[in-house]
Amino acid sequence: MPLGSAETILLTQEENKQTDPMFKEVADLSVPMTSLDTPVYPGYPQPLRAIFTTVRDNGYASFIWSFAEHSATHVDSPGHFVEGALTIDKVPIKKYVAKGILLDFTKQAPKYAITRNDISSRLEKSGQNVGLGWMLFFHTGYTSKSLTSEWLNHPQLSDDACKYIVELGVEAVGFDAPGPDYAQFPAHKTLLPKVISIYENLTNLDKLVDKQFLFVGAPIALTGGSAASVRALALVS
Ligand SMILES: [Zn+2]
């Protein structure tokens, strides 16, 4: 059967369905990369997709993409804010896989400053002993507002919250928002030097409410990259 035929595609979908998974659900936490409405931080360019070859003209289709490292769903490395620090390809790969815990911040006022107590009380309620091998996911709901002016009113981490996250010793934090802070980017400057990665522009965190999940968020290995695109997955058990 020729590769890419309609029959092949159907077969692949059927195989996915029949697989007896170790996990009940694999949730996709990534926004699609498009040249139209991919969330990009103010000042950054929209991703571009140019046709390189087509099936009609060349026998095979391929494209050339051009986008900033911080477009769509991505993870920031320490090198984003600290000269000479670990770049995206140098952060140990195991730090991109961890148990996840979802913290609800969907009902906060615009630009709400998340406190140490906000986090600790939610962790206490969860009954989990969160630290090394864990990631904190801040559920704000702001990625769904990415085409509105409200997008940049997302909650932010207070200095005290950042210090608490460092004390916890988690692998990373993730936001369904453009980021964890505003210029001058104090959360980036506190967390990244401690090799606590920051996932930005996640989506579908509502699928993880009251769920236990393993997070897999490996970035492409851009040599010397300050960040890289991630197909972020939650393996829900
Ligand atoms: Zn970023």
CSV table of C-alpha atoms and ligand atoms in Angstrom, one decimal:
chain,number,residue,atom,x,y,z
A,1,MET,CA,0.0,0.0,0.0
A,2,PRO,CA,1.5,3.4,-0.9
A,3,LEU,CA,2.6,5.4,2.0
A,4,GLY,CA,0.2,8.3,2.8
A,5,SER,CA,-2.8,6.8,1.0
A,6,ALA,CA,-6.2,7.2,2.6
A,7,GLU,CA,-6.3,3.5,3.5
A,8,THR,CA,-2.9,3.8,5.4
A,9,ILE,CA,-4.2,6.7,7.4
A,10,LEU,CA,-7.4,4.8,8.3
A,11,LEU,CA,-5.3,1.8,9.4
A,12,THR,CA,-3.1,4.0,11.6
A,13,GLN,CA,-6.2,5.5,13.4
A,14,GLU,CA,-7.6,2.0,13.9
A,15,GLU,CA,-4.3,0.8,15.4
A,16,ASN,CA,-4.3,3.7,17.8
A,17,LYS,CA,-7.7,2.8,19.0
A,18,GLN,CA,-6.9,-0.9,19.5
A,19,THR,CA,-3.7,-0.4,21.4
A,20,ASP,CA,-4.2,-1.5,25.0
A,21,PRO,CA,-2.5,1.5,26.7
A,22,MET,CA,-0.7,1.6,30.0
A,23,PHE,CA,-2.5,4.9,30.5
A,24,LYS,CA,-6.3,5.6,30.3
A,25,GLU,CA,-5.7,8.7,28.1
A,26,VAL,CA,-3.0,10.6,26.4
A,27,ALA,CA,-3.9,14.2,26.6
A,28,ASP,CA,-2.3,16.6,24.1
A,29,LEU,CA,-1.4,19.8,26.0
A,30,SER,CA,0.1,21.6,23.0
A,31,VAL,CA,-1.3,24.3,20.7
A,32,PRO,CA,-0.9,23.8,17.0
A,33,MET,CA,1.9,25.7,15.2
A,34,THR,CA,0.2,27.7,12.5
A,35,SER,CA,1.2,30.9,10.5
A,36,LEU,CA,-2.2,32.5,11.4
A,37,ASP,CA,-3.1,32.4,15.1
A,38,THR,CA,-0.3,30.7,17.0
A,39,PRO,CA,0.1,32.5,20.3
A,40,VAL,CA,3.3,34.6,20.1
A,41,TYR,CA,4.5,37.0,22.8
A,42,PRO,CA,4.2,40.7,21.8
A,43,GLY,CA,7.1,41.7,19.5
A,44,TYR,CA,7.8,38.1,18.3
A,45,PRO,CA,7.1,37.2,14.7
A,46,GLN,CA,4.3,34.8,13.6
A,47,PRO,CA,5.6,31.4,12.5
A,48,LEU,CA,6.0,31.1,8.7
A,49,ARG,CA,5.5,28.0,6.6
A,50,ALA,CA,6.8,28.0,3.0
A,51,ILE,CA,6.3,25.3,0.4
A,52,PHE,CA,9.5,23.5,-0.4
A,53,THR,CA,8.1,20.7,-2.5
A,54,THR,CA,4.6,19.4,-3.5
A,55,VAL,CA,3.3,16.0,-4.3
A,56,ARG,CA,2.0,17.3,-7.6
A,57,ASP,CA,5.3,18.9,-8.7
A,58,ASN,CA,8.0,16.9,-6.9
A,59,GLY,CA,6.4,13.6,-6.0
A,60,TYR,CA,6.5,14.4,-2.3
A,61,ALA,CA,5.4,17.3,-0.1
A,62,SER,CA,7.6,19.2,2.3
A,63,PHE,CA,7.7,22.6,3.9
A,64,ILE,CA,10.2,25.0,5.4
A,65,TRP,CA,9.2,26.5,8.7
A,66,SER,CA,10.5,29.6,10.3
A,67,PHE,CA,9.6,30.5,13.9
A,68,ALA,CA,11.0,31.9,17.1
A,69,GLU,CA,12.0,29.4,19.7
A,70,HIS,CA,9.3,30.9,22.0
A,71,SER,CA,6.3,30.4,19.6
A,72,ALA,CA,3.4,28.2,20.5
A,73,THR,CA,3.9,25.5,23.2
A,74,HIS,CA,7.6,25.5,24.3
A,75,VAL,CA,9.9,25.2,27.2
A,76,ASP,CA,12.5,27.8,28.4
A,77,SER,CA,16.0,26.8,29.3
A,78,PRO,CA,18.3,28.5,31.9
A,79,GLY,CA,20.2,30.0,28.9
A,80,HIS,CA,17.1,32.1,28.2
A,81,PHE,CA,18.1,34.5,31.0
A,82,VAL,CA,21.5,33.5,32.2
A,83,GLU,CA,24.6,33.9,30.0
A,84,GLY,CA,26.6,30.7,29.8
A,85,ALA,CA,23.9,28.6,31.6
A,86,LEU,CA,22.5,25.3,30.3
A,87,THR,CA,20.8,25.6,26.9
A,88,ILE,CA,17.8,23.6,25.8
A,89,ASP,CA,19.9,20.7,24.5
A,90,LYS,CA,22.0,20.5,27.6
A,91,VAL,CA,19.3,20.3,30.3
A,92,PRO,CA,19.3,16.6,31.4
A,93,ILE,CA,16.5,14.9,29.3
A,94,LYS,CA,15.1,13.2,32.4
A,95,LYS,CA,14.1,16.6,33.7
A,96,TYR,CA,11.5,16.8,30.9
A,97,VAL,CA,9.5,13.8,32.2
A,98,ALA,CA,7.8,14.0,35.6
A,99,LYS,CA,4.7,13.4,37.6
A,100,GLY,CA,2.4,16.3,37.3
A,101,ILE,CA,0.1,18.1,39.7
A,102,LEU,CA,-2.5,20.6,38.6
A,103,LEU,CA,-3.1,23.7,40.6
A,104,ASP,CA,-6.3,25.6,40.0
A,105,PHE,CA,-6.0,29.4,39.3
A,106,THR,CA,-8.9,29.7,36.9
A,107,LYS,CA,-10.9,32.1,39.1
A,108,GLN,CA,-8.4,34.7,39.9
A,109,ALA,CA,-8.5,38.4,39.1
A,110,PRO,CA,-6.5,39.7,36.2
A,111,LYS,CA,-2.7,39.7,36.8
A,112,TYR,CA,-3.3,37.9,40.1
A,113,ALA,CA,0.0,37.4,42.0
A,114,ILE,CA,0.1,33.8,43.1
A,115,THR,CA,1.4,33.4,46.7
A,116,ARG,CA,3.5,30.8,48.5
A,117,ASN,CA,0.3,30.0,50.5
A,118,ASP,CA,-1.8,29.6,47.4
A,119,ILE,CA,0.5,26.8,46.2
A,120,SER,CA,1.2,25.1,49.6
A,121,SER,CA,-2.5,25.0,50.5
A,122,ARG,CA,-3.3,23.4,47.1
A,123,LEU,CA,-0.5,20.9,47.5
A,124,GLU,CA,-1.7,20.0,51.0
A,125,LYS,CA,-5.2,19.4,49.7
A,126,SER,CA,-3.8,17.1,47.0
A,127,GLY,CA,-2.2,14.9,49.7
A,128,GLN,CA,0.9,14.4,47.4
A,129,ASN,CA,4.5,14.8,48.6
A,130,VAL,CA,5.6,17.0,45.7
A,131,GLY,CA,9.3,17.6,45.1
A,132,LEU,CA,12.0,16.1,43.0
A,133,GLY,CA,10.5,14.2,40.0
A,134,TRP,CA,7.4,16.4,40.0
A,135,MET,CA,6.2,19.4,38.0
A,136,LEU,CA,3.7,22.0,39.0
A,137,PHE,CA,1.0,23.0,36.4
A,138,PHE,CA,-0.7,26.3,36.9
A,139,HIS,CA,-4.2,26.0,35.4
A,140,THR,CA,-5.2,29.6,34.5
A,141,GLY,CA,-7.3,29.1,31.4
A,142,TYR,CA,-5.5,32.0,29.6
A,143,THR,CA,-4.3,30.1,26.4
A,144,SER,CA,-8.0,30.1,25.3
A,145,LYS,CA,-7.8,34.0,25.4
A,146,SER,CA,-4.7,34.2,23.2
A,147,LEU,CA,-6.5,36.1,20.4
A,148,THR,CA,-7.9,38.7,22.9
A,149,SER,CA,-6.4,41.6,24.8
A,150,GLU,CA,-7.1,39.6,28.0
A,151,TRP,CA,-4.3,37.2,27.2
A,152,LEU,CA,-1.7,39.4,28.8
A,153,ASN,CA,-3.7,39.7,32.1
A,154,HIS,CA,-2.7,36.1,33.1
A,155,PRO,CA,-1.8,35.3,36.8
A,156,GLN,CA,1.8,35.6,37.8
A,157,LEU,CA,4.1,34.1,40.4
A,158,SER,CA,5.1,36.3,43.3
A,159,ASP,CA,8.7,36.4,44.5
A,160,ASP,CA,7.7,34.4,47.5
A,161,ALA,CA,5.9,31.7,45.4
A,162,CYS,CA,9.1,31.4,43.3
A,163,LYS,CA,11.3,30.9,46.4
A,164,TYR,CA,8.8,28.2,47.6
A,165,ILE,CA,9.0,26.4,44.2
A,166,VAL,CA,12.8,26.4,44.5
A,167,GLU,CA,12.5,25.0,48.0
A,168,LEU,CA,10.2,22.2,46.7
A,169,GLY,CA,12.9,21.3,44.2
A,170,VAL,CA,10.5,20.4,41.4
A,171,GLU,CA,11.7,19.8,37.8
A,172,ALA,CA,9.6,22.4,36.1
A,173,VAL,CA,6.5,24.6,36.1
A,174,GLY,CA,4.0,24.9,33.4
A,175,PHE,CA,1.4,27.5,32.4
A,176,ASP,CA,-1.6,27.5,30.1
A,177,ALA,CA,-0.7,31.2,29.6
A,178,PRO,CA,2.1,33.1,27.8
A,179,GLY,CA,4.3,32.9,31.0
A,180,PRO,CA,4.7,33.0,34.7
A,181,ASP,CA,5.4,36.7,35.1
A,182,TYR,CA,5.7,40.2,33.4
A,183,ALA,CA,8.7,42.3,32.5
A,184,GLN,CA,11.3,42.4,34.2
A,185,PHE,CA,10.5,38.6,34.4
A,186,PRO,CA,11.4,37.9,38.1
A,187,ALA,CA,10.0,34.3,38.0
A,188,HIS,CA,12.2,33.4,34.9
A,189,LYS,CA,15.2,34.9,36.7
A,190,THR,CA,14.6,32.9,39.9
A,191,LEU,CA,13.5,29.6,38.5
A,192,LEU,CA,15.7,29.1,35.4
A,193,PRO,CA,19.1,29.5,37.2
A,194,LYS,CA,18.0,26.6,39.4
A,195,VAL,CA,17.3,24.5,36.3
A,196,ILE,CA,13.6,24.6,36.9
A,197,SER,CA,12.3,24.7,33.4
A,198,ILE,CA,9.2,26.8,32.4
A,199,TYR,CA,6.6,25.4,30.0
A,200,GLU,CA,4.5,28.2,28.3
A,201,ASN,CA,1.4,28.2,26.1
A,202,LEU,CA,0.2,24.9,27.3
A,203,THR,CA,-3.5,24.1,26.6
A,204,ASN,CA,-6.2,21.5,27.6
A,205,LEU,CA,-5.2,21.6,31.3
A,206,ASP,CA,-8.9,21.3,32.1
A,207,LYS,CA,-8.6,17.7,31.0
A,208,LEU,CA,-6.4,17.0,34.0
A,209,VAL,CA,-8.6,18.2,36.8
A,210,ASP,CA,-8.6,15.7,39.6
A,211,LYS,CA,-6.4,13.3,37.5
A,212,GLN,CA,-3.1,11.7,38.2
A,213,PHE,CA,-0.7,12.0,35.3
A,214,LEU,CA,2.8,11.7,34.0
A,215,PHE,CA,4.0,14.6,32.0
A,216,VAL,CA,6.2,14.2,28.9
A,217,GLY,CA,7.5,17.5,27.5
A,218,ALA,CA,10.7,16.8,25.5
A,219,PRO,CA,11.8,19.8,23.4
A,220,ILE,CA,13.6,19.4,20.1
A,221,ALA,CA,17.4,19.5,20.7
A,222,LEU,CA,18.2,22.9,19.2
A,223,THR,CA,22.0,23.2,19.9
A,224,GLY,CA,22.5,26.3,22.0
A,225,GLY,CA,18.7,27.1,22.0
A,226,SER,CA,17.2,29.3,24.6
A,227,ALA,CA,13.9,27.4,24.3
A,228,ALA,CA,12.3,24.9,21.9
A,229,SER,CA,9.0,23.6,20.7
A,230,VAL,CA,7.4,20.8,22.7
A,231,ARG,CA,4.6,18.4,21.9
A,232,ALA,CA,3.5,18.3,25.5
A,233,LEU,CA,1.7,15.1,26.6
A,234,ALA,CA,0.0,14.1,29.8
A,235,LEU,CA,-0.3,10.3,30.3
A,236,VAL,CA,-3.4,10.0,32.5
A,237,SER,CA,-3.6,7.0,34.7
B,1,ZN,ZN,9.5,31.3,26.4
